[in-house]
Amino acid sequence: MAQAAVISQQPGSGPDAQSAAVALEGVKITFDLPDGGTYQAVDATDLAVRGDEFVAIVGPTGCGKSTLLNAAAGLLKPASGTVAIFGEPLSGLNRQAGYLFQQDSLMPWKTALENVAIGLEVAGVSGKEARDRAREWLGKVGLGAFGDRYPHMLSGGQRKRVGLAQVLIRDPKIIFMDEPFGPLDAQTRLIMGDLLLGLWSADRKAVMFVTHDLEEAISLADRVVIMSAGPSARIIGDYPIAIPRPRDISEIKLDPRFLAAHREIWHALKEEVLKGYRQSNGGA
Amino acid sequence: MKRAKLLLLQVLVAVVVIVIWHLISATTLFGDPKTMRFFFSTPIDVGGRIVQWVIGGTVWYHLGITLLEAALAFVIGSVGGILIGFWFARRPMVNAVFDPYVKAANALPRVVLAPIFALWLGLGIWSKVALGVTLVFFIVFFNVYQGVKEVSPSVLANARMLGMNERQLLRHVYLPSALSWMFSSLHTSVGFAMVGAVVGEYLGSSAGLGYLIQQAEGVFDVTGVFAGMFVLTACVLVIDWLVTKVENRLLVWRPQPAMASN
């Protein structure tokens, strides 16, 4: 009831499909269930992200945010609708994009340095140059001295830093992030957010950042997109965040503009969160 | 300090066992020493026989043959297990078709194959190598298959997003994962290579530790049987120690909870 009033006009805040780095049009995603039926995760969804825009996607857990990201990355094929990357329809994997996953996805048998360098090596950069540049990137994420560590010797936050360097060293035009800081503690998340914004501001790319944490979304993003609870999740709100950059993430929560945005978006999100919660506990 | 104490206790166990053994064979405490000596020999005789073998050089020749057989069985079985394991893991159709046969072959006690191999390959080293291969192959095969199947989906998706093609995925993701599973079963597969060699020799051969033991048994030379067993045990312990060294080197990237306390 309440959320209907606050759905904002999407065409006004988003770019048009032609100029967008990522443009999803009518994307519907279904999964085949083992019993022969199908589960519709995401209902016809339109979303466009500009080439230098940081968009956060927020929604209750299990609402299909990651699914939407995977469709944009080419990791799964939508049942209908189109995904266009810089105006070109996407077929196969999205080669212009980097993806920072929620789960640990470093290769455990490679050192931090090897993990960062591998993206360049498989693209044909010579071993030495790849290593030099990987060392440089490890420095940028504050792990200059940890190059010879294996992932299990690093803390969760350090592994995320390596993952960030691994993605960014390839200089992708689009960056997908699926609750990248989800498993980290609150302080580390702030520090990682700061690091991410610092690196992103220096060289702006299109970012699609999935999170369930509204505060994180508002403090990082140019736009916050709200998804409804699944199944058949869809976008129910699209809010530009007018807080100027550079932002200080640890201080931003006291900014009145942050509080206003938070109040407005939370109002829309709350219903969905409760709905999602009821559904996931449906039988009980 | 703790280490020294542990070592001392471990040695003490051996000393107690040998002393009891000696008492059995030299005193009337457990029965007639003559009978006892026939069944159990004596520690001094067994030690003397081992020294005689080592100095005389006979044991080195037989040990060499056994190790050669075990090494060949290990290498051939491993290579076969890796190749077939990869093939099955990457081709679910092949796996589905062959699955019952693989299970059947693995369930078969391999010892019964020894006479067949002796018939096919003669009494030389190759019949023993073949027996070892049938043992090693399945261990490596199942581990490699599992290793390829159990690659974390997020590591795989990440590797794909980093731009790897199929060949690069094989080299940087599937192979290391499969090898890590294979290495973690190294103790078992090396052990089974030895088992294959010795059992094969025991059932029919003209050289090797199994042959030595079988010959001694044939003339009720219990001293020779025990001496052969001890040489075999010592040899397996050394190999096991080497495997541990190799494993620690190859799996350095693995989390080792025990390392923290060392």
Coordinates of C-alpha atoms in Angstrom, one line a residue:
Chain A
M1 CA 0.0 0.0 0.0
A2 CA 2.6 2.5 1.1
Q3 CA 5.2 1.6 -1.5
A4 CA 3.0 2.5 -4.4
A5 CA 3.2 6.2 -3.5
V6 CA 7.0 6.3 -3.4
I7 CA 7.8 4.5 -6.7
S8 CA 9.8 7.1 -8.5
Q9 CA 9.8 7.6 -12.2
Q10 CA 12.6 5.4 -13.7
P11 CA 13.1 7.1 -17.1
G12 CA 13.9 10.4 -15.3
S13 CA 16.8 9.1 -13.3
G14 CA 18.3 6.4 -15.6
P15 CA 20.1 6.8 -18.9
D16 CA 18.4 5.6 -22.2
A17 CA 19.3 2.2 -23.5
Q18 CA 21.5 3.4 -26.3
S19 CA 24.1 5.2 -24.3
A20 CA 24.0 2.9 -21.3
A21 CA 26.9 0.6 -20.3
V22 CA 24.4 -2.0 -19.2
A23 CA 20.8 -2.0 -20.4
L24 CA 18.4 -4.7 -19.2
E25 CA 15.1 -4.6 -21.1
G26 CA 12.2 -6.8 -20.1
V27 CA 14.6 -9.3 -18.5
K28 CA 12.7 -12.3 -17.1
I29 CA 14.6 -15.1 -15.4
T30 CA 13.3 -18.5 -14.6
F31 CA 14.8 -21.6 -13.1
D32 CA 13.8 -25.2 -13.8
L33 CA 12.8 -27.0 -10.6
P34 CA 13.7 -30.6 -10.0
D35 CA 10.0 -31.5 -9.9
G36 CA 9.6 -30.3 -13.5
G37 CA 8.0 -26.9 -12.7
T38 CA 9.7 -23.6 -13.1
Y39 CA 10.5 -20.9 -10.6
Q40 CA 10.3 -17.3 -11.8
A41 CA 13.0 -15.5 -10.0
V42 CA 12.9 -12.1 -11.7
D43 CA 9.9 -10.7 -13.6
A44 CA 10.2 -8.4 -16.6
T45 CA 12.8 -5.9 -15.4
D46 CA 14.2 -2.8 -17.1
L47 CA 17.4 -1.2 -15.8
A48 CA 20.0 0.9 -17.4
V49 CA 23.4 2.0 -16.0
R50 CA 25.5 4.8 -17.4
G51 CA 29.2 4.2 -18.1
D52 CA 30.4 6.2 -15.1
E53 CA 27.5 5.5 -12.7
F54 CA 27.5 3.7 -9.4
V55 CA 24.2 1.9 -9.0
A56 CA 23.3 0.0 -5.9
I57 CA 20.6 -2.7 -6.0
V58 CA 18.9 -3.3 -2.7
G59 CA 16.2 -5.8 -1.8
P60 CA 15.3 -8.5 0.7
T61 CA 17.4 -11.6 0.8
G62 CA 16.5 -14.1 -1.8
C63 CA 14.8 -11.6 -4.1
G64 CA 16.9 -12.2 -7.2
K65 CA 19.4 -9.4 -7.0
S66 CA 22.3 -11.6 -7.7
T67 CA 20.4 -13.4 -10.4
L68 CA 19.9 -10.1 -12.2
L69 CA 23.7 -9.4 -11.9
N70 CA 24.5 -12.9 -13.2
A71 CA 22.3 -12.2 -16.2
A72 CA 24.1 -8.9 -16.9
A73 CA 27.4 -10.7 -16.6
G74 CA 26.4 -13.4 -19.0
L75 CA 26.7 -16.2 -16.4
L76 CA 23.1 -17.1 -17.0
K77 CA 20.7 -16.5 -19.8
P78 CA 17.4 -14.7 -19.2
A79 CA 14.2 -16.6 -20.2
S80 CA 13.1 -13.5 -22.2
G81 CA 14.2 -9.9 -22.6
T82 CA 17.5 -8.5 -23.8
V83 CA 20.8 -7.5 -22.1
A84 CA 22.7 -4.9 -24.0
I85 CA 26.3 -3.9 -23.2
F86 CA 27.2 -0.5 -24.6
G87 CA 24.4 -0.9 -27.1
E88 CA 25.4 -4.3 -28.3
P89 CA 23.3 -7.3 -27.4
L90 CA 25.1 -9.7 -25.0
S91 CA 25.8 -13.2 -26.1
G92 CA 27.9 -15.5 -23.9
L93 CA 30.0 -14.0 -21.2
N94 CA 30.3 -10.3 -20.7
R95 CA 33.9 -9.7 -21.7
Q96 CA 33.8 -6.0 -20.7
A97 CA 33.0 -6.7 -17.1
G98 CA 34.7 -7.6 -13.9
Y99 CA 32.8 -9.5 -11.2
L100 CA 33.5 -9.4 -7.5
F101 CA 31.7 -12.3 -6.0
Q102 CA 30.1 -12.7 -2.5
Q103 CA 31.8 -16.0 -1.8
D104 CA 35.5 -16.5 -1.6
S105 CA 36.5 -17.0 -5.2
L106 CA 40.3 -16.6 -5.2
M107 CA 42.1 -19.6 -6.5
P108 CA 43.4 -21.1 -3.2
W109 CA 46.4 -22.7 -4.9
K110 CA 47.7 -19.4 -6.1
T111 CA 49.4 -16.7 -4.0
A112 CA 47.8 -13.3 -3.7
L113 CA 50.2 -12.0 -6.3
E114 CA 49.5 -14.8 -8.7
N115 CA 45.8 -14.4 -8.2
V116 CA 45.9 -10.7 -9.1
A117 CA 48.3 -11.3 -12.0
I118 CA 46.3 -14.2 -13.6
G119 CA 43.7 -12.0 -15.3
L120 CA 46.5 -10.3 -17.2
E121 CA 48.4 -13.5 -17.9
V122 CA 45.4 -15.2 -19.5
A123 CA 45.0 -12.2 -21.7
G124 CA 48.5 -12.7 -23.0
V125 CA 50.5 -10.1 -21.0
S126 CA 54.0 -11.4 -20.3
G127 CA 54.6 -13.0 -16.9
K128 CA 57.0 -10.4 -15.7
E129 CA 54.8 -7.4 -16.7
A130 CA 51.7 -9.1 -15.2
R131 CA 53.6 -9.6 -11.9
D132 CA 54.9 -6.0 -11.8
R133 CA 51.4 -4.6 -12.4
A134 CA 49.9 -7.1 -9.9
R135 CA 52.4 -5.9 -7.3
E136 CA 51.4 -2.3 -8.0
W137 CA 47.7 -3.2 -7.6
L138 CA 48.3 -5.1 -4.4
G139 CA 49.9 -1.8 -3.2
K140 CA 46.8 0.1 -4.2
V141 CA 44.6 -2.1 -2.1
G142 CA 47.0 -1.9 0.8
L143 CA 48.5 -5.4 0.6
G144 CA 51.9 -4.6 -0.9
A145 CA 53.6 -6.8 1.7
F146 CA 51.3 -9.8 1.3
G147 CA 52.0 -10.9 -2.3
D148 CA 53.4 -14.3 -1.4
R149 CA 50.6 -15.3 1.0
Y150 CA 48.1 -17.9 0.0
P151 CA 44.4 -17.0 0.4
H152 CA 44.0 -19.1 3.6
M153 CA 46.7 -17.1 5.3
L154 CA 44.8 -13.8 4.7
S155 CA 41.8 -12.5 6.7
G156 CA 38.4 -12.2 5.1
G157 CA 38.9 -8.4 4.5
Q158 CA 42.3 -9.0 3.0
R159 CA 40.9 -11.6 0.6
K160 CA 38.3 -9.2 -0.5
R161 CA 41.1 -6.6 -1.2
V162 CA 42.9 -9.2 -3.3
G163 CA 39.6 -9.9 -5.1
L164 CA 39.2 -6.2 -5.8
A165 CA 42.7 -5.9 -7.2
Q166 CA 42.1 -9.1 -9.2
V167 CA 39.0 -7.5 -10.8
L168 CA 40.3 -4.0 -11.3
I169 CA 43.7 -4.9 -12.8
R170 CA 42.0 -6.0 -15.9
D171 CA 40.5 -2.5 -16.3
P172 CA 37.0 -3.6 -17.0
K173 CA 34.5 -1.0 -18.2
I174 CA 31.8 -2.5 -16.0
I175 CA 32.1 -3.8 -12.5
F176 CA 29.6 -6.1 -10.9
M177 CA 29.7 -6.6 -7.2
D178 CA 27.5 -9.1 -5.4
E179 CA 27.4 -8.3 -1.7
P180 CA 31.1 -8.2 -1.9
F181 CA 31.5 -7.0 1.7
G182 CA 28.7 -9.1 3.1
P183 CA 30.7 -11.5 5.2
L184 CA 32.9 -8.8 6.7
D185 CA 32.5 -7.1 10.1
A186 CA 31.1 -3.6 10.3
Q187 CA 34.4 -1.7 10.7
T188 CA 36.1 -3.6 7.9
R189 CA 33.1 -2.9 5.6
L190 CA 33.5 0.8 6.2
I191 CA 37.2 0.6 5.3
M192 CA 36.5 -1.5 2.3
G193 CA 33.8 1.0 1.1
D194 CA 36.2 3.8 1.5
L195 CA 38.8 1.9 -0.5
L196 CA 36.3 1.1 -3.2
L197 CA 35.1 4.7 -3.6
G198 CA 38.7 5.9 -3.7
L199 CA 39.7 3.6 -6.5
W200 CA 36.4 4.1 -8.3
S201 CA 36.6 7.9 -8.1
A202 CA 40.1 7.9 -9.6
D203 CA 38.8 6.0 -12.7
R204 CA 35.1 5.9 -12.9
K205 CA 33.4 2.8 -14.3
A206 CA 29.9 1.6 -14.5
V207 CA 29.2 -0.3 -11.2
M208 CA 26.3 -2.5 -10.3
F209 CA 26.6 -3.1 -6.6
V210 CA 24.2 -5.6 -5.0
T211 CA 23.6 -5.4 -1.3
H212 CA 21.0 -6.0 1.3
D213 CA 22.4 -3.2 3.4
L214 CA 20.6 0.1 2.6
E215 CA 23.1 2.3 4.5
E216 CA 25.9 0.8 2.5
A217 CA 24.0 1.4 -0.7
I218 CA 23.2 5.0 0.0
S219 CA 26.7 5.9 1.2
L220 CA 28.3 4.4 -1.9
A221 CA 26.0 4.8 -4.9
D222 CA 24.7 7.5 -7.3
R223 CA 21.5 5.7 -7.6
V224 CA 19.7 3.1 -5.4
V225 CA 17.4 0.7 -7.0
I226 CA 14.9 -1.3 -4.8
M227 CA 13.7 -4.8 -5.7
S228 CA 10.6 -6.4 -4.4
A229 CA 10.6 -9.7 -2.5
G230 CA 10.7 -12.8 -4.7
P231 CA 9.4 -14.8 -6.5
S232 CA 8.9 -12.7 -9.6
A233 CA 10.9 -9.9 -8.1
R234 CA 10.9 -6.7 -10.0
I235 CA 12.2 -3.2 -9.5
I236 CA 9.9 -1.1 -7.4
G237 CA 11.8 2.0 -6.8
D238 CA 14.8 4.0 -8.2
Y239 CA 16.2 6.8 -6.2
P240 CA 19.0 9.2 -7.2
I241 CA 21.3 10.0 -4.2
A242 CA 22.3 13.6 -4.3
I243 CA 25.1 13.6 -1.8
P244 CA 28.1 15.2 -3.4
R245 CA 31.5 13.4 -3.8
P246 CA 34.0 12.8 -2.5
R247 CA 32.1 11.2 0.4
D248 CA 33.4 10.2 3.8
I249 CA 31.7 7.0 4.5
S250 CA 32.3 7.0 8.2
E251 CA 30.8 10.5 8.6
I252 CA 28.1 10.3 5.9
K253 CA 25.5 8.8 8.2
L254 CA 25.2 12.1 10.0
D255 CA 24.5 14.0 6.8
P256 CA 20.9 15.2 6.7
R257 CA 20.7 14.3 3.0
F258 CA 21.7 10.7 3.9
L259 CA 19.0 10.6 6.6
A260 CA 16.3 12.0 4.2
A261 CA 17.2 9.4 1.5
H262 CA 17.4 6.7 4.1
R263 CA 13.9 7.5 5.4
E264 CA 12.3 7.7 2.0
I265 CA 13.9 4.5 0.7
W266 CA 13.4 2.5 3.9
H267 CA 9.8 3.3 3.8
A268 CA 9.5 1.5 0.4
L269 CA 11.8 -1.3 1.4
K270 CA 10.3 -2.2 4.7
E271 CA 7.2 -3.7 3.3
E272 CA 9.2 -5.9 1.0
V273 CA 11.6 -7.0 3.7
L274 CA 8.7 -8.1 5.8
K275 CA 7.0 -9.8 2.9
G276 CA 10.2 -11.6 2.0
Y277 CA 10.7 -12.6 5.7
R278 CA 7.1 -14.0 5.9
Q279 CA 7.7 -15.9 2.7
S280 CA 10.9 -17.5 3.7
N281 CA 9.3 -18.5 7.0
G282 CA 6.1 -19.3 5.2
G283 CA 5.4 -22.8 6.6
A284 CA 6.3 -22.0 10.2
Chain B
M1 CA 61.2 -31.5 25.8
K2 CA 57.8 -32.8 24.9
R3 CA 59.0 -34.2 21.7
A4 CA 61.9 -36.0 23.4
K5 CA 59.5 -37.5 25.9
L6 CA 57.1 -38.7 23.2
L7 CA 60.0 -40.2 21.3
L8 CA 61.2 -42.0 24.5
L9 CA 57.8 -43.4 25.1
Q10 CA 57.5 -44.6 21.5
V11 CA 60.9 -46.3 21.7
L12 CA 59.8 -47.8 25.0
V13 CA 56.9 -49.6 23.4
A14 CA 59.2 -51.3 20.9
V15 CA 61.6 -52.3 23.7
V16 CA 58.8 -53.8 25.8
V17 CA 57.6 -55.8 22.8
I18 CA 61.1 -57.1 21.9
V19 CA 61.8 -58.0 25.6
I20 CA 58.5 -60.0 25.8
W21 CA 59.4 -61.6 22.5
H22 CA 62.9 -62.5 23.8
L23 CA 61.4 -63.9 27.0
I24 CA 59.0 -66.1 25.0
S25 CA 61.8 -67.5 22.9
A26 CA 64.5 -67.9 25.5
T27 CA 62.8 -68.8 28.8
T28 CA 60.2 -71.4 29.8
L29 CA 57.8 -68.7 31.1
F30 CA 55.4 -69.2 28.2
G31 CA 56.1 -72.7 27.2
D32 CA 58.9 -74.8 25.7
P33 CA 61.4 -72.4 24.2
K34 CA 62.2 -74.8 21.4
T35 CA 58.6 -74.9 20.1
M36 CA 58.3 -71.1 20.7
R37 CA 61.4 -70.5 18.6
F38 CA 60.0 -72.5 15.8
F39 CA 56.9 -70.4 15.6
F40 CA 58.2 -67.0 16.6
S41 CA 62.0 -67.2 16.0
T42 CA 64.0 -64.9 18.3
P43 CA 64.7 -61.2 18.1
I44 CA 68.4 -61.8 18.1
D45 CA 68.2 -64.3 15.2
V46 CA 66.0 -61.9 13.2
G47 CA 68.3 -59.0 13.8
G48 CA 71.2 -61.2 12.8
R49 CA 69.5 -62.2 9.6
I50 CA 68.8 -58.6 8.7
V51 CA 72.4 -57.6 9.3
Q52 CA 73.6 -60.5 7.3
W53 CA 71.3 -59.6 4.4
V54 CA 72.3 -55.9 4.5
I55 CA 76.0 -56.7 4.6
G56 CA 75.9 -59.6 2.2
G57 CA 73.9 -57.4 -0.2
T58 CA 71.1 -59.9 -1.0
V59 CA 68.4 -57.6 0.4
W60 CA 69.4 -54.6 -1.8
Y61 CA 68.7 -56.5 -5.0
H62 CA 65.3 -57.8 -3.8
L63 CA 64.4 -54.4 -2.3
G64 CA 65.4 -52.7 -5.6
I65 CA 63.1 -55.0 -7.6
T66 CA 60.2 -54.4 -5.2
L67 CA 60.7 -50.6 -5.3
L68 CA 60.9 -50.6 -9.1
E69 CA 57.7 -52.5 -9.4
A70 CA 56.0 -50.2 -6.9
A71 CA 57.3 -47.1 -8.6
L72 CA 56.2 -48.3 -12.0
A73 CA 52.8 -49.2 -10.7
F74 CA 52.4 -45.9 -9.0
V75 CA 53.4 -43.8 -12.1
I76 CA 51.3 -45.8 -14.6
G77 CA 48.3 -46.0 -12.2
S78 CA 48.5 -42.3 -11.4
V79 CA 48.8 -41.2 -15.0
G80 CA 45.9 -43.5 -16.0
G81 CA 43.8 -42.3 -13.1
I82 CA 44.4 -38.6 -13.9
L83 CA 43.6 -39.0 -17.6
I84 CA 40.5 -41.2 -17.2
G85 CA 39.4 -39.2 -14.1
F86 CA 39.5 -36.0 -16.1
W87 CA 37.8 -37.5 -19.0
F88 CA 34.9 -38.9 -16.9
A89 CA 34.5 -35.8 -14.9
R90 CA 34.3 -33.5 -18.0
R91 CA 32.0 -35.9 -20.0
P92 CA 29.0 -36.8 -17.8
M93 CA 27.7 -39.1 -20.5
V94 CA 30.8 -41.3 -20.5
N95 CA 30.7 -41.4 -16.8
A96 CA 27.1 -42.4 -16.7
V97 CA 27.7 -45.2 -19.2
F98 CA 30.7 -46.6 -17.5
D99 CA 29.7 -46.0 -13.9
P100 CA 28.4 -49.5 -13.1
Y101 CA 31.5 -51.1 -14.6
V102 CA 33.9 -48.9 -12.7
K103 CA 32.0 -49.7 -9.5
A104 CA 32.1 -53.4 -10.3
A105 CA 35.8 -53.4 -11.1
N106 CA 36.6 -51.4 -7.9
A107 CA 34.6 -53.8 -5.8
L108 CA 36.5 -56.8 -7.1
P109 CA 39.3 -57.9 -4.7
R110 CA 42.3 -57.2 -6.9
V111 CA 44.3 -60.2 -5.4
V112 CA 42.3 -62.6 -7.5
L113 CA 43.7 -60.9 -10.6
A114 CA 47.3 -61.8 -9.7
P115 CA 47.1 -65.4 -11.2
I116 CA 45.6 -63.9 -14.4
F117 CA 48.4 -61.3 -14.6
A118 CA 51.0 -64.0 -14.0
L119 CA 49.5 -66.0 -16.8
W120 CA 49.4 -63.0 -19.2
L121 CA 52.6 -61.2 -18.3
G122 CA 54.8 -64.0 -16.9
L123 CA 56.6 -64.1 -13.6
G124 CA 58.8 -61.1 -14.3
I125 CA 58.1 -57.6 -12.8
W126 CA 55.3 -56.7 -15.2
S127 CA 52.7 -59.0 -13.6
K128 CA 53.4 -57.3 -10.3
V129 CA 53.3 -53.8 -11.8
A130 CA 49.9 -54.7 -13.4
L131 CA 48.5 -55.7 -10.0
G132 CA 49.8 -52.5 -8.4
V133 CA 48.3 -50.5 -11.2
T134 CA 44.8 -51.9 -10.6
L135 CA 45.1 -50.8 -7.0
V136 CA 46.6 -47.4 -7.5
F137 CA 44.4 -46.5 -10.5
F138 CA 41.1 -46.5 -8.7
I139 CA 42.3 -44.4 -5.8
V140 CA 43.7 -41.8 -8.1
F141 CA 40.8 -42.0 -10.5
F142 CA 38.2 -41.4 -7.8
N143 CA 40.1 -38.6 -6.2
V144 CA 40.8 -36.8 -9.5
Y145 CA 37.2 -37.2 -10.5
Q146 CA 36.1 -35.7 -7.2
G147 CA 38.6 -33.0 -7.5
V148 CA 37.3 -31.9 -10.9
K149 CA 33.7 -32.2 -9.8
E150 CA 34.2 -30.3 -6.6
V151 CA 35.8 -27.2 -7.9
S152 CA 34.0 -24.4 -6.1
P153 CA 31.4 -22.9 -8.5
S154 CA 32.4 -19.4 -7.4
V155 CA 36.1 -20.0 -8.1
L156 CA 35.0 -21.3 -11.5
A157 CA 32.7 -18.4 -12.3
N158 CA 35.4 -16.0 -11.1
A159 CA 38.0 -17.6 -13.4
R160 CA 35.6 -17.4 -16.3
M161 CA 34.9 -13.7 -15.6
L162 CA 38.7 -13.1 -15.5
G163 CA 38.7 -14.1 -19.1
M164 CA 39.9 -17.7 -19.0
N165 CA 39.2 -20.0 -22.0
E166 CA 38.6 -23.7 -21.6
R167 CA 42.3 -24.6 -21.9
Q168 CA 43.2 -22.0 -19.3
L169 CA 40.5 -23.2 -17.0
L170 CA 41.9 -26.7 -17.2
R171 CA 45.4 -25.5 -16.4
H172 CA 44.7 -23.0 -13.7
V173 CA 41.5 -24.3 -12.1
Y174 CA 40.6 -28.0 -12.8
L175 CA 44.1 -29.4 -12.8
P176 CA 45.3 -27.8 -9.5
S177 CA 42.0 -28.8 -7.8
A178 CA 42.3 -32.4 -9.1
L179 CA 46.0 -32.7 -8.2
S180 CA 45.3 -31.4 -4.7
W181 CA 42.8 -34.3 -4.2
M182 CA 45.3 -36.7 -5.7
F183 CA 48.1 -35.5 -3.5
S184 CA 46.0 -35.8 -0.4
S185 CA 45.6 -39.5 -1.2
L186 CA 49.3 -39.9 -1.9
H187 CA 49.9 -42.0 1.3
T188 CA 47.2 -44.5 0.3
S189 CA 48.2 -44.8 -3.3
V190 CA 51.9 -45.2 -2.6
G191 CA 51.0 -47.7 0.0
F192 CA 48.9 -49.7 -2.4
A193 CA 51.6 -49.6 -5.0
M194 CA 53.8 -51.4 -2.5
V195 CA 51.0 -53.8 -1.6
G196 CA 50.5 -54.7 -5.2
A197 CA 54.2 -55.4 -5.7
V198 CA 54.7 -57.5 -2.6
V199 CA 51.5 -59.5 -3.0
G200 CA 52.3 -60.2 -6.6
E201 CA 55.8 -61.4 -5.7
Y202 CA 54.4 -63.5 -2.9
L203 CA 52.1 -65.3 -5.3
G204 CA 54.8 -66.1 -7.9
S205 CA 58.1 -64.6 -8.8
S206 CA 61.8 -65.0 -8.8
A207 CA 62.9 -61.8 -7.0
G208 CA 61.7 -59.1 -4.6
L209 CA 60.8 -58.9 -0.9
G210 CA 57.6 -60.8 -1.4
Y211 CA 59.7 -63.6 -3.0
L212 CA 62.2 -63.6 -0.1
I213 CA 59.3 -63.9 2.4
Q214 CA 57.6 -66.6 0.4
Q215 CA 60.9 -68.6 0.0
A216 CA 61.5 -68.5 3.8
E217 CA 58.0 -69.6 4.5
G218 CA 58.3 -72.5 2.2
V219 CA 61.1 -74.0 4.3
F220 CA 59.5 -73.0 7.7
D221 CA 62.3 -70.4 8.1
V222 CA 60.3 -68.1 10.5
T223 CA 63.5 -66.0 11.0
G224 CA 63.5 -65.3 7.3
V225 CA 59.8 -64.4 7.3
F226 CA 60.2 -62.0 10.2
A227 CA 63.4 -60.5 8.8
G228 CA 61.6 -59.9 5.5
M229 CA 58.7 -58.3 7.3
F230 CA 60.9 -55.9 9.2
V231 CA 62.8 -54.8 6.1
L232 CA 59.5 -54.2 4.3
T233 CA 58.1 -52.2 7.3
A234 CA 61.2 -50.1 7.5
C235 CA 61.1 -49.4 3.8
V236 CA 57.4 -48.4 3.9
L237 CA 58.1 -46.1 6.9
V238 CA 60.9 -44.3 4.9
I239 CA 58.6 -44.0 1.9
D240 CA 55.8 -42.7 4.0
W241 CA 58.1 -40.1 5.5
L242 CA 59.2 -39.0 2.0
V243 CA 55.6 -38.8 0.9
T244 CA 54.8 -36.5 3.8
K245 CA 57.7 -34.3 2.8
V246 CA 56.5 -34.1 -0.8
E247 CA 52.9 -33.5 0.3
N248 CA 53.9 -30.6 2.5
R249 CA 55.7 -29.1 -0.4
L250 CA 53.0 -29.5 -3.0
L251 CA 50.1 -28.6 -0.7
V252 CA 51.7 -25.5 0.8
W253 CA 48.6 -23.5 -0.1
R254 CA 46.3 -25.7 1.9
P255 CA 45.1 -24.5 5.3
Q256 CA 46.8 -26.6 7.9
P257 CA 45.3 -26.1 11.4
A258 CA 48.0 -28.2 13.0
M259 CA 50.7 -25.7 11.7
A260 CA 49.6 -23.0 14.2
S261 CA 50.5 -25.1 17.2
N262 CA 53.9 -26.1 15.9

